[in-house]
Short mmCIF file of C-alpha atoms in Angstrom, two decimals:
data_model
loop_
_atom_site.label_atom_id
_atom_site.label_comp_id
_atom_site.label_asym_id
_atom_site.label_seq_id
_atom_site.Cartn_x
_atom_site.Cartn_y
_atom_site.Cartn_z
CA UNK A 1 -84.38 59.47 43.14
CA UNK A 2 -82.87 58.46 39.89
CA UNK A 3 -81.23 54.66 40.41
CA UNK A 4 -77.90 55.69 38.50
CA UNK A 5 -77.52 59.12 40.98
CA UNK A 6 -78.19 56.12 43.79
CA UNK A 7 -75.07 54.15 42.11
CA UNK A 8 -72.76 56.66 41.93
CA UNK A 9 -73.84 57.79 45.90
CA UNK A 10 -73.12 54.42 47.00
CA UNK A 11 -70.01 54.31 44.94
CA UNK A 12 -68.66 57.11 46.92
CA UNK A 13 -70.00 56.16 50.40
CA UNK A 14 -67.66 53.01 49.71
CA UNK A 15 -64.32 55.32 48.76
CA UNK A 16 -64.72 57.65 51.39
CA UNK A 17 -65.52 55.64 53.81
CA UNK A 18 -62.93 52.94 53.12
CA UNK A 19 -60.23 55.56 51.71
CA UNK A 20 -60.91 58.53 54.00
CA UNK A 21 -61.65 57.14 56.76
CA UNK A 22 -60.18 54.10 57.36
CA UNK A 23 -63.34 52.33 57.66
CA UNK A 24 -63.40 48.57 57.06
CA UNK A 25 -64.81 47.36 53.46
CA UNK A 26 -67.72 45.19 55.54
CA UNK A 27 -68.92 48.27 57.40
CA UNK A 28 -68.85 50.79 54.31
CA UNK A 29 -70.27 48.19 52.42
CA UNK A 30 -73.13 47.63 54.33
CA UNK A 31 -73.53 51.47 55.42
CA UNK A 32 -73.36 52.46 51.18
CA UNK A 33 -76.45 49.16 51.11
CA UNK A 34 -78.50 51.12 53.94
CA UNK A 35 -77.99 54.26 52.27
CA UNK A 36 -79.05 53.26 48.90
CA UNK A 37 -81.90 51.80 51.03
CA UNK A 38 -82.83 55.25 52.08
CA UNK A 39 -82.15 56.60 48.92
CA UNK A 40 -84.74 54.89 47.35
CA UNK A 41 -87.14 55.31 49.80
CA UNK A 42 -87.78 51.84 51.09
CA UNK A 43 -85.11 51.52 53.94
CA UNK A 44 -87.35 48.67 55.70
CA UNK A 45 -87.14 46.81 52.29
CA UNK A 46 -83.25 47.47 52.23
CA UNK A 47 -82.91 45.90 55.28
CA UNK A 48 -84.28 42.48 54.27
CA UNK A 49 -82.15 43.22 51.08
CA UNK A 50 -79.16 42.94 53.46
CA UNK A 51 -79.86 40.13 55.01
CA UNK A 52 -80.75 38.70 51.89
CA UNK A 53 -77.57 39.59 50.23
CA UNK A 54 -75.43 38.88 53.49
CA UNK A 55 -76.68 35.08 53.60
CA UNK A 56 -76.54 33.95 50.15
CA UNK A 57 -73.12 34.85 49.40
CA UNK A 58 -72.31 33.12 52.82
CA UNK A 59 -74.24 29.92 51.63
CA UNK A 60 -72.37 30.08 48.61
CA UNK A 61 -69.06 31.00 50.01
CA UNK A 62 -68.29 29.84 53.20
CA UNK A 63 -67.09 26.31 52.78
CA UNK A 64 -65.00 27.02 49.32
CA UNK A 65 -63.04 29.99 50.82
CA UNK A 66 -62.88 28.47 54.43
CA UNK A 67 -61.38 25.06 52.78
CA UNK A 68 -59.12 26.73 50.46
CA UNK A 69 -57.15 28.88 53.31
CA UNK A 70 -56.81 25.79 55.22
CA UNK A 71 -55.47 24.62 52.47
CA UNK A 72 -53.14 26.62 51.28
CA UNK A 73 -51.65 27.48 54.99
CA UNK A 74 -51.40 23.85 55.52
CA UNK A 75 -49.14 22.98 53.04
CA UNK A 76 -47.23 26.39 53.32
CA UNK A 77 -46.46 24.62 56.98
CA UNK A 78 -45.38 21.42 56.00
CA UNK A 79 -43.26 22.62 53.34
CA UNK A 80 -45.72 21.35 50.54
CA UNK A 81 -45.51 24.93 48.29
CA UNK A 82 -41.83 24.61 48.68
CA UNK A 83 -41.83 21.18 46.66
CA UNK A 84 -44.40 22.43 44.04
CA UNK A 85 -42.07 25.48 43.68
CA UNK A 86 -38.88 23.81 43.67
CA UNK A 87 -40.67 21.73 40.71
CA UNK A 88 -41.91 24.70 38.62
CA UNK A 89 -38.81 26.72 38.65
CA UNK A 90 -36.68 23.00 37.95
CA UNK A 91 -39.58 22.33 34.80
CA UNK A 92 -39.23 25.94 33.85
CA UNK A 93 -35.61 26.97 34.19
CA UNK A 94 -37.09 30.74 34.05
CA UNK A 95 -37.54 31.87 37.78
CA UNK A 96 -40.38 34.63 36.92
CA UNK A 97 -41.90 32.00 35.07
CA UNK A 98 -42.19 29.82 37.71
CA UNK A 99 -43.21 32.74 40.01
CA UNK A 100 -46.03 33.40 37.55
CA UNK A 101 -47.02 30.31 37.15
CA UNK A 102 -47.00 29.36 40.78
CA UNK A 103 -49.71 31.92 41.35
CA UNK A 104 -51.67 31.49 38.03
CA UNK A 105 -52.19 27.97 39.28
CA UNK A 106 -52.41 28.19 42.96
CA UNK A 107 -54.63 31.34 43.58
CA UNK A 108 -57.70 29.26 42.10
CA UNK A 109 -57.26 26.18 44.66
CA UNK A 110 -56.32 28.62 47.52
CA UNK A 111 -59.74 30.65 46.63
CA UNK A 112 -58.34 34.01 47.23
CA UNK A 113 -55.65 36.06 45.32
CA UNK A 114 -53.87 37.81 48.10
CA UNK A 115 -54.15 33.91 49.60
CA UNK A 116 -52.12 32.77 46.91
CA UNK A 117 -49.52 35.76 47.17
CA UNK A 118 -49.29 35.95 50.73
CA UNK A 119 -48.12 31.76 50.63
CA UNK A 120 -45.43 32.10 47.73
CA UNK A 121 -44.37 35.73 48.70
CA UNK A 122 -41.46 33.93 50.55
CA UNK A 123 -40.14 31.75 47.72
CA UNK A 124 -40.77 34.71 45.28
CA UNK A 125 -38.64 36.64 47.81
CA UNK A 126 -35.99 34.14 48.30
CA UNK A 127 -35.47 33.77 44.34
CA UNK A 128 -35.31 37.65 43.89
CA UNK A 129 -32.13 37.32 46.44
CA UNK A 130 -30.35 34.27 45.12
CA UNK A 131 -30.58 35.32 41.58
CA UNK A 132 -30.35 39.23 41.94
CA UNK A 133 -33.50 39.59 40.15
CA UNK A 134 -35.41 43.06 41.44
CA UNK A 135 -38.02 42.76 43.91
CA UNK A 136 -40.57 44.76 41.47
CA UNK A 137 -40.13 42.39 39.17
CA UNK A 138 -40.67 39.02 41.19
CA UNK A 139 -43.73 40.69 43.04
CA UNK A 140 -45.12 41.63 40.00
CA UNK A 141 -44.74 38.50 38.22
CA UNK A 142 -46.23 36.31 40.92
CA UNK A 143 -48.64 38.96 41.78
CA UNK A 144 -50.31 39.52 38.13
CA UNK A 145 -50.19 35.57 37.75
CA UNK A 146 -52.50 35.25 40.57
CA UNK A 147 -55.11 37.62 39.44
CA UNK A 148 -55.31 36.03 35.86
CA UNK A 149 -56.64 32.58 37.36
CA UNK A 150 -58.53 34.38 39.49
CA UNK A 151 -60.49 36.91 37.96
CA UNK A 152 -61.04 34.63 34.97
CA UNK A 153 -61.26 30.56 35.57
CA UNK A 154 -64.00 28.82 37.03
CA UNK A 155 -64.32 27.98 39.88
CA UNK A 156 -62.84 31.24 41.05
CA UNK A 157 -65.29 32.86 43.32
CA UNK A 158 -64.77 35.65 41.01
CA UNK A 159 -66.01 33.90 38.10
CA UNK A 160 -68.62 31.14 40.24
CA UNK A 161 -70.60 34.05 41.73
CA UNK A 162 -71.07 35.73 38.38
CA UNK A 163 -72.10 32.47 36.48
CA UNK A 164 -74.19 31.97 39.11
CA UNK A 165 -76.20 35.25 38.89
CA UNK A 166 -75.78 35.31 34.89
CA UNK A 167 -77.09 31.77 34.28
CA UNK A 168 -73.57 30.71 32.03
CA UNK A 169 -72.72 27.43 31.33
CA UNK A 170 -69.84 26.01 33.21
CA UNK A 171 -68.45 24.19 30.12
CA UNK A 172 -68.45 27.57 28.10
CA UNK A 173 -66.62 29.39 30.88
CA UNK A 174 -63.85 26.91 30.89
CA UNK A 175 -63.76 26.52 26.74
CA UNK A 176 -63.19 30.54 26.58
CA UNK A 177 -62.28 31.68 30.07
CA UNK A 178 -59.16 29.19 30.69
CA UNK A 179 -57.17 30.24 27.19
CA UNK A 180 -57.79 34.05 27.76
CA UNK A 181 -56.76 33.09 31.32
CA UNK A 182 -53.49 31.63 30.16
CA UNK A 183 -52.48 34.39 27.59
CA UNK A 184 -53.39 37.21 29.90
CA UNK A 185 -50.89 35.48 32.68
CA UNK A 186 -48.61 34.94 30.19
CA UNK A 187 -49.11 38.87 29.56
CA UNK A 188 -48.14 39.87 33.00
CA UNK A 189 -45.19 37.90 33.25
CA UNK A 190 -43.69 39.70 30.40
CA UNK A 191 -44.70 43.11 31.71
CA UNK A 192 -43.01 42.10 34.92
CA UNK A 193 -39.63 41.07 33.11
CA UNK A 194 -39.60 43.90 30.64
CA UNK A 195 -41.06 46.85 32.63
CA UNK A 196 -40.44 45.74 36.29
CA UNK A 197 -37.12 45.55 36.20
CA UNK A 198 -36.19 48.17 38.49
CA UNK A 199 -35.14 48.95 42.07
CA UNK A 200 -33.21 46.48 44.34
CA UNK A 201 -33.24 42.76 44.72
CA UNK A 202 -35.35 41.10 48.06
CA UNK A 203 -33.66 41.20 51.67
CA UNK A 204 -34.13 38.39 53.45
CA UNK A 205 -34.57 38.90 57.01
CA UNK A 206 -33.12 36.01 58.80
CA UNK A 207 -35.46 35.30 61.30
CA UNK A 208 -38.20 35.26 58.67
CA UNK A 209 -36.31 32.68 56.84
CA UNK A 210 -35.79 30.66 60.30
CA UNK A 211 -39.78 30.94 61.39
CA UNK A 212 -40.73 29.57 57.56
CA UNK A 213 -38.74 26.95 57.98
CA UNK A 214 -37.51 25.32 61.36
CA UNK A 215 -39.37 21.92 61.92
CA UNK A 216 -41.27 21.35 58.70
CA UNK A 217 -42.13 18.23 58.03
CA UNK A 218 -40.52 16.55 55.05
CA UNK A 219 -43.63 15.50 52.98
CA UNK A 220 -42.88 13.46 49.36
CA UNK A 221 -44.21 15.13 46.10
CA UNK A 222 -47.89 12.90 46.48
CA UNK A 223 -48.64 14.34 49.83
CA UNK A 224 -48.16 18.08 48.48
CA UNK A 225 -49.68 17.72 45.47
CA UNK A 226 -52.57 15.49 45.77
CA UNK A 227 -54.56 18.58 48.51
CA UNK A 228 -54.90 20.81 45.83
CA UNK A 229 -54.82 18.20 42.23
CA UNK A 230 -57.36 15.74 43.85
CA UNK A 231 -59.99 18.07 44.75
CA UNK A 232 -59.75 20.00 41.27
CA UNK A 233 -59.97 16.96 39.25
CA UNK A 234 -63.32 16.08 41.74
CA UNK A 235 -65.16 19.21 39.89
CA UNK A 236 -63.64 18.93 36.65
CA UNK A 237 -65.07 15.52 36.86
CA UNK A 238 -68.61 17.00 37.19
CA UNK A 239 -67.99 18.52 33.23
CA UNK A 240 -66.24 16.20 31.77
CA UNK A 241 -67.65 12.88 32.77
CA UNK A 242 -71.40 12.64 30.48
CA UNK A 243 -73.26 9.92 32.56
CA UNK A 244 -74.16 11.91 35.60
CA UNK A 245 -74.64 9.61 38.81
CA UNK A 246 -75.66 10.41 42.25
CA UNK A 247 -71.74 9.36 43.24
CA UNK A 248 -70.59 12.06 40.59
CA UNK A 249 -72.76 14.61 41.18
CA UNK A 250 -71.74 14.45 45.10
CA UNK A 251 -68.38 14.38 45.01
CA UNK A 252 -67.62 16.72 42.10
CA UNK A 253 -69.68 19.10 44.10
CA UNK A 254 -67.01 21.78 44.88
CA UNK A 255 -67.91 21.88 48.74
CA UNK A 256 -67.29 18.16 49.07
CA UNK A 257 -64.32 18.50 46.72
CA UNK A 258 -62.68 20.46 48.70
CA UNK A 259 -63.86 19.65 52.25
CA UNK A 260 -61.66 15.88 50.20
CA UNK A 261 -58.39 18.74 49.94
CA UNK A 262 -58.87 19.30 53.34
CA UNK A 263 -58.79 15.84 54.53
CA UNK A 264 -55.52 15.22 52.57
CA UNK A 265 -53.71 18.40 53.93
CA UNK A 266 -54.50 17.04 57.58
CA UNK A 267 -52.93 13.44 56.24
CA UNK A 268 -50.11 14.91 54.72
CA UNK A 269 -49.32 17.13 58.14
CA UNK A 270 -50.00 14.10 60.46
CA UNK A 271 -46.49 14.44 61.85
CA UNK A 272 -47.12 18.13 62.84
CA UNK A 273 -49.59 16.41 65.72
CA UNK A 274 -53.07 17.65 66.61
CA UNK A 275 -52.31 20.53 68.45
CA UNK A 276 -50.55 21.95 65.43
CA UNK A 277 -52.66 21.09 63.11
CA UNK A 278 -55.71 22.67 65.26
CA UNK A 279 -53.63 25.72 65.60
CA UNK A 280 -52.74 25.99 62.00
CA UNK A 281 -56.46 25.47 61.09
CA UNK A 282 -57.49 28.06 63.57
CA UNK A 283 -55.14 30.72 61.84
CA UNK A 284 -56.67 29.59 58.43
CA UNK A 285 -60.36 30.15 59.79
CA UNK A 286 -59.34 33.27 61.25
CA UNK A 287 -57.70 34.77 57.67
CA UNK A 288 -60.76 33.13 55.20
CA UNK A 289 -63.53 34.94 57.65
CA UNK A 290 -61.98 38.46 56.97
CA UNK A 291 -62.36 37.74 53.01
CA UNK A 292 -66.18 35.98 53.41
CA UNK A 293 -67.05 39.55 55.69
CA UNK A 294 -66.08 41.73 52.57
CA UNK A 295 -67.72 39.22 50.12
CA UNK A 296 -70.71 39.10 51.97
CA UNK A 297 -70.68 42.92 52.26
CA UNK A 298 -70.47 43.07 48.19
CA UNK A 299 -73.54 40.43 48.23
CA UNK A 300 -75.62 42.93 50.40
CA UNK A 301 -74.65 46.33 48.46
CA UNK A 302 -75.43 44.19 44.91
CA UNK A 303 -78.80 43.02 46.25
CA UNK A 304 -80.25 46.62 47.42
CA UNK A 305 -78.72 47.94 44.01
CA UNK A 306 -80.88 45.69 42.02
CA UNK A 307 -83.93 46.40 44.34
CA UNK A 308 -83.63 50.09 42.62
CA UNK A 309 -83.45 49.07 38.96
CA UNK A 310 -80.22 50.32 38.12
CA UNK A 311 -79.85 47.58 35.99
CA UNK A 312 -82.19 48.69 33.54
CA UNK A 313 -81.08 52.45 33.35
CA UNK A 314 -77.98 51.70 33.54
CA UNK A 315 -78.74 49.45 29.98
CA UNK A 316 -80.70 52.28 28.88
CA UNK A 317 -77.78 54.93 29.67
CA UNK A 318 -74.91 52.29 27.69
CA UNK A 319 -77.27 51.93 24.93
CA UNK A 320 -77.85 55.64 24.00
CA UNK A 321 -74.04 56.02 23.63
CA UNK A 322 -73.73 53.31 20.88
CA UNK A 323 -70.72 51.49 22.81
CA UNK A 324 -70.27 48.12 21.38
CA UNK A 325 -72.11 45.52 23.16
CA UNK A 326 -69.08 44.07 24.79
CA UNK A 327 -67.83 46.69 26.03
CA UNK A 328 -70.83 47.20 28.27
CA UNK A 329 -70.07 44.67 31.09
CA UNK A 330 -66.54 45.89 30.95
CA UNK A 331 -67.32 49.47 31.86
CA UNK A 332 -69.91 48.31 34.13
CA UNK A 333 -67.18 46.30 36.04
CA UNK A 334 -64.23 49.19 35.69
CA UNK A 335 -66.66 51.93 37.21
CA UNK A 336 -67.68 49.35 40.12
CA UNK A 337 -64.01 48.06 40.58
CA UNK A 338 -62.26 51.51 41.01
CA UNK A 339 -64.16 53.18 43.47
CA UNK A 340 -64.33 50.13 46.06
CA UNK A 341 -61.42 48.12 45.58
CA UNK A 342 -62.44 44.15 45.74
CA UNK A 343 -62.83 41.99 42.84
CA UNK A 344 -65.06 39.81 44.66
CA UNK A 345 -67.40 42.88 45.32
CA UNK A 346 -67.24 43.78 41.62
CA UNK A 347 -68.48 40.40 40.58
CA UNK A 348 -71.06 40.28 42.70
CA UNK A 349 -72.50 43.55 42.48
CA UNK A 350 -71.94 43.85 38.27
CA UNK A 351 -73.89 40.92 37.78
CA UNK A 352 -77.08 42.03 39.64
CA UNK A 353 -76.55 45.59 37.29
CA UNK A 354 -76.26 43.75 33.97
CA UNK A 355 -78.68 41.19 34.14
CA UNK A 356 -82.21 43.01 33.47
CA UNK A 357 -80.60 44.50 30.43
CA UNK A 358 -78.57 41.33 29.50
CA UNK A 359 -81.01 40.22 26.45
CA UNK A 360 -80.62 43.14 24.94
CA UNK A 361 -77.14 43.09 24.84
CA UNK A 362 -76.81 39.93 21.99
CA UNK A 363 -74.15 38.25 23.98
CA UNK A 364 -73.42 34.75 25.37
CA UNK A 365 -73.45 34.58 29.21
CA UNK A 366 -69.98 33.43 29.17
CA UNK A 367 -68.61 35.85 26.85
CA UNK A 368 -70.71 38.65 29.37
CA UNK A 369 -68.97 37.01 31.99
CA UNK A 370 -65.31 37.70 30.69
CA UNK A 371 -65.97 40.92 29.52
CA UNK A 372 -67.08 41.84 33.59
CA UNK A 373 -63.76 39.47 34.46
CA UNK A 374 -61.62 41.75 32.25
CA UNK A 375 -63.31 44.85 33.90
CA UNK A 376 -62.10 43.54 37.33
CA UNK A 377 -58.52 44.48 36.25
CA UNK A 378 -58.76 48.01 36.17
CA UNK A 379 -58.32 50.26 38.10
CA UNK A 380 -56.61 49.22 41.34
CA UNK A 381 -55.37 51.72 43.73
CA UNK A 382 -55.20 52.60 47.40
CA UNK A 383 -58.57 51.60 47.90
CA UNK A 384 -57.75 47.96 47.19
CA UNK A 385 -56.58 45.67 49.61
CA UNK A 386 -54.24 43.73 47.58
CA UNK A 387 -52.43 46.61 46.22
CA UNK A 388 -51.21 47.44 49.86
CA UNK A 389 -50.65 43.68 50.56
CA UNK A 390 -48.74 43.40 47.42
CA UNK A 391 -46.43 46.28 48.20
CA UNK A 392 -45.72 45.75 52.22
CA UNK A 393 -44.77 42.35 51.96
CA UNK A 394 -41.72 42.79 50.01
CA UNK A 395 -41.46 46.44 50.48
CA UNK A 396 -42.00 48.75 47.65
CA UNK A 397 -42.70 52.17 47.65
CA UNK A 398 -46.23 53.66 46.63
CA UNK A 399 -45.45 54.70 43.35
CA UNK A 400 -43.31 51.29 42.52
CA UNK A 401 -46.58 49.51 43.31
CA UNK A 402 -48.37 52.10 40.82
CA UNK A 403 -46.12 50.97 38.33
CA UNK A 404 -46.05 47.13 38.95
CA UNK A 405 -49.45 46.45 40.02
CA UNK A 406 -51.32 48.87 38.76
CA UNK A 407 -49.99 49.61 35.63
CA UNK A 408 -49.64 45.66 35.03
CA UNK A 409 -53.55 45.23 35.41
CA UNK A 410 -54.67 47.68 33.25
CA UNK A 411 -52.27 45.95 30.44
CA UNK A 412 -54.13 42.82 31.38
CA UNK A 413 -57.57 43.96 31.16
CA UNK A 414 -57.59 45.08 27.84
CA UNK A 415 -55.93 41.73 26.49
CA UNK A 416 -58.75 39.90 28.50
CA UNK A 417 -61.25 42.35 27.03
CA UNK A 418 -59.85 42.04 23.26
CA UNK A 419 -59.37 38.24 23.75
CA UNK A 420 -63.05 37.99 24.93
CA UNK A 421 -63.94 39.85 21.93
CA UNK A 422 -62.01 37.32 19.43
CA UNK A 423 -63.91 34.24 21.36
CA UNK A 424 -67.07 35.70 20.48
CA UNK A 425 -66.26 36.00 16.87
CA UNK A 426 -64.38 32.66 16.55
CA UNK A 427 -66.98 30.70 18.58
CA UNK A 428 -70.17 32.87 18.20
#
């Protein structure tokens, strides 16, 4: 059978299955790899495939996202977001700013989006109601400011698993990733102020307040920000420092990095005690292995795609319809992203598709690489999970989240994909 008639079948194994049916993303994503398996005739082959797909990702994966929850939840506990906030919105003096902001710079170190957004939800909640600011409008702006950071600056999974597959230089990525990064954030929160600004302010239940609250620990400003500022400047150090050493090499190693973050959140939540701390840590664990499951059901589905060769007819297909070279890993990544949902799935399945026919696309790596991170904007809808996550949690309506979230993404992909496209002339 034709690879690209495979594609598409897989494509809509995934939406049914995890639209239709309820199904979860790690079980339609490894049903649609099994399929494509059969498909193509070699369903014994698909199977190692799988496994192959399954175990890499995990190797890759497990530590960064594991260590980033714990993290994150950590110093949501000891009150450590609430002094980073309380700074941002004081430095700012612009409230969906300093929403933005807090989850342009956060959702990288947490290693998830809906991480990030699920942590300052609260505070973005609590400003909406203080200041009378719609609830649309505060989602939105921390919402959109999470996925710029993390659909476009290393070491975002989004963006690591990609380089990874598509051989870019880390220095590049950061050179031409973090500025698009920055204006496309900077994008969003202007969509949220102008075109958000609708429906009711945030209700704060009061027992929600109470259970966020009641017997944090009063940390100083070094405790909260050192988990998350140490461990970046550990891997930055990797690019920036010439001499390479053994010592250098090991600790700006992002696992060790941030395996460092994790030892510093335990310091700075000493007084919690160890039971706490254990229990706080198991709830971490528990949240970062539902996000490695769907990342290591993207790693099998990419895996038995490029076992078909999809890659090259799908270069063959682009190049017969005379679409700009850049716009090829954007499409690629749009078509992929809105029939399954997850980012993380997009990036790791686009890759394995664009690869064979990479050469003859003319392009940098990196600048490949943003294009497919622009691509991961559009087009999110019921079938992903942070659209749902995004609305429930302050409690919009389906079509206010259409109009917020969705709408706001699509805005932002094309400034990522036209921004990509004026690093390529300006440094190409």
């Amino acid at each position: 059978m034709n690879p690209v008639i495979i594609f598409l079948i897989a494509l809509i194994t995934v939406l049914v299955m995890t639209t239709k049916l309820r199904v979860h993303p790690f079980l339609s994503l490894i049903t649609a790899s099994i399929v494509v398996g059969i498909l193509d005739g070699n369903p014994l082959d698909a199977l190692n495939s799988v496994s192959l797909g399954l175990g890499r990702v995990f190797s890759q994966f497990a530590i960064i996202i594991t260590c980033g929850s714990i993290i994150g939840l950590i110093l949501f506990q000891t009150g450590g977001t609430a002094i980073i906030a309380d700074d941002l919105i004081r430095f700012s003096r612009k409230p969906l700013f300093a929403l933005n902001l807090l989850g342009f710079l956060f959702a990288v170190p947490v290693m998830c989006s809906i991480l990030a957004y699920v942590i300052f939800i609260p505070i973005a909640k609590d400003i909406g109601s203080r200041l009378n600011i719609p609830k649309a409008s505060v989602a939105a702006s921390l919402g959109l400011g999470t996925l710029a950071s993390f659909n476009m600056v290393y070491p975002s999974p989004v963006i690591f698993s990609a380089a990874e597959e598509l051989g870019a230089n880390t220095g590049e990525i950061l050179l031409t990733g973090l500025p698009v990064a920055v204006i496309v954030t900077i994008v969003g929160y202007y969509y949220a102020k102008i075109s958000c600004n609708f429906g009711p302010p945030p209700v704060i239940n009061p027992s929600e307040a109470e259970d966020n609250t009641q017997g944090l620990p009063r940390i100083n400003r070094i405790e909260a920000y050192s988990p998350i500022c140490i461990p970046v400047i550990l891997i930055l150090s990797g690019v920036i420092i010439n001499e390479q050493t053994p010592l250098i090499n090991f600790i700006s190693n992002r696992n060790i990095a941030l395996l460092i973050g994790v030892m510093l959140a335990f310091i700075s939540a000493r007084s919690l005690g160890l039971e706490q701390i254990k229990n706080r840590t198991d709830k971490a664990v528990r949240r970062s292995g539902v996000v490695l499951l769907d990342m290591c059901g993207g790693g099998a589905l990419g895996t038995t795609l490029s076992m078909t060769g999809i890659g090259k007819d799908l270069g063959q297909m682009f190049t017969t319809l005379n679409l700009p070279d850049i716009i090829i890993p954007f499409m690629v990544a749009v078509a992929i992203q809105s029939v399954q949902g997850s980012r993380i799935v997009t990036m790791l399945v686009a890759p394995s598709i664009v690869v064979p026919f990479l050469p003859e696309l003319n392009l940098p790596a990196s600048i490949t690489l943003l294009s497919m991170a622009s691509g991961t904007f559009l087009i999110s809808h019921v079938n992903d999970p942070y659209f749902w996550i995004f609305g429930e949690l302050i409690e919009l309506k389906t079509t206010e989240i259409f109009r917020s979230y969705t709408i706001g993404g699509v805005l932002m992909g094309f400034t990522g994909l036209v921004l990509t496209y004026i690093s390529y002339t300006i440094l190409y």
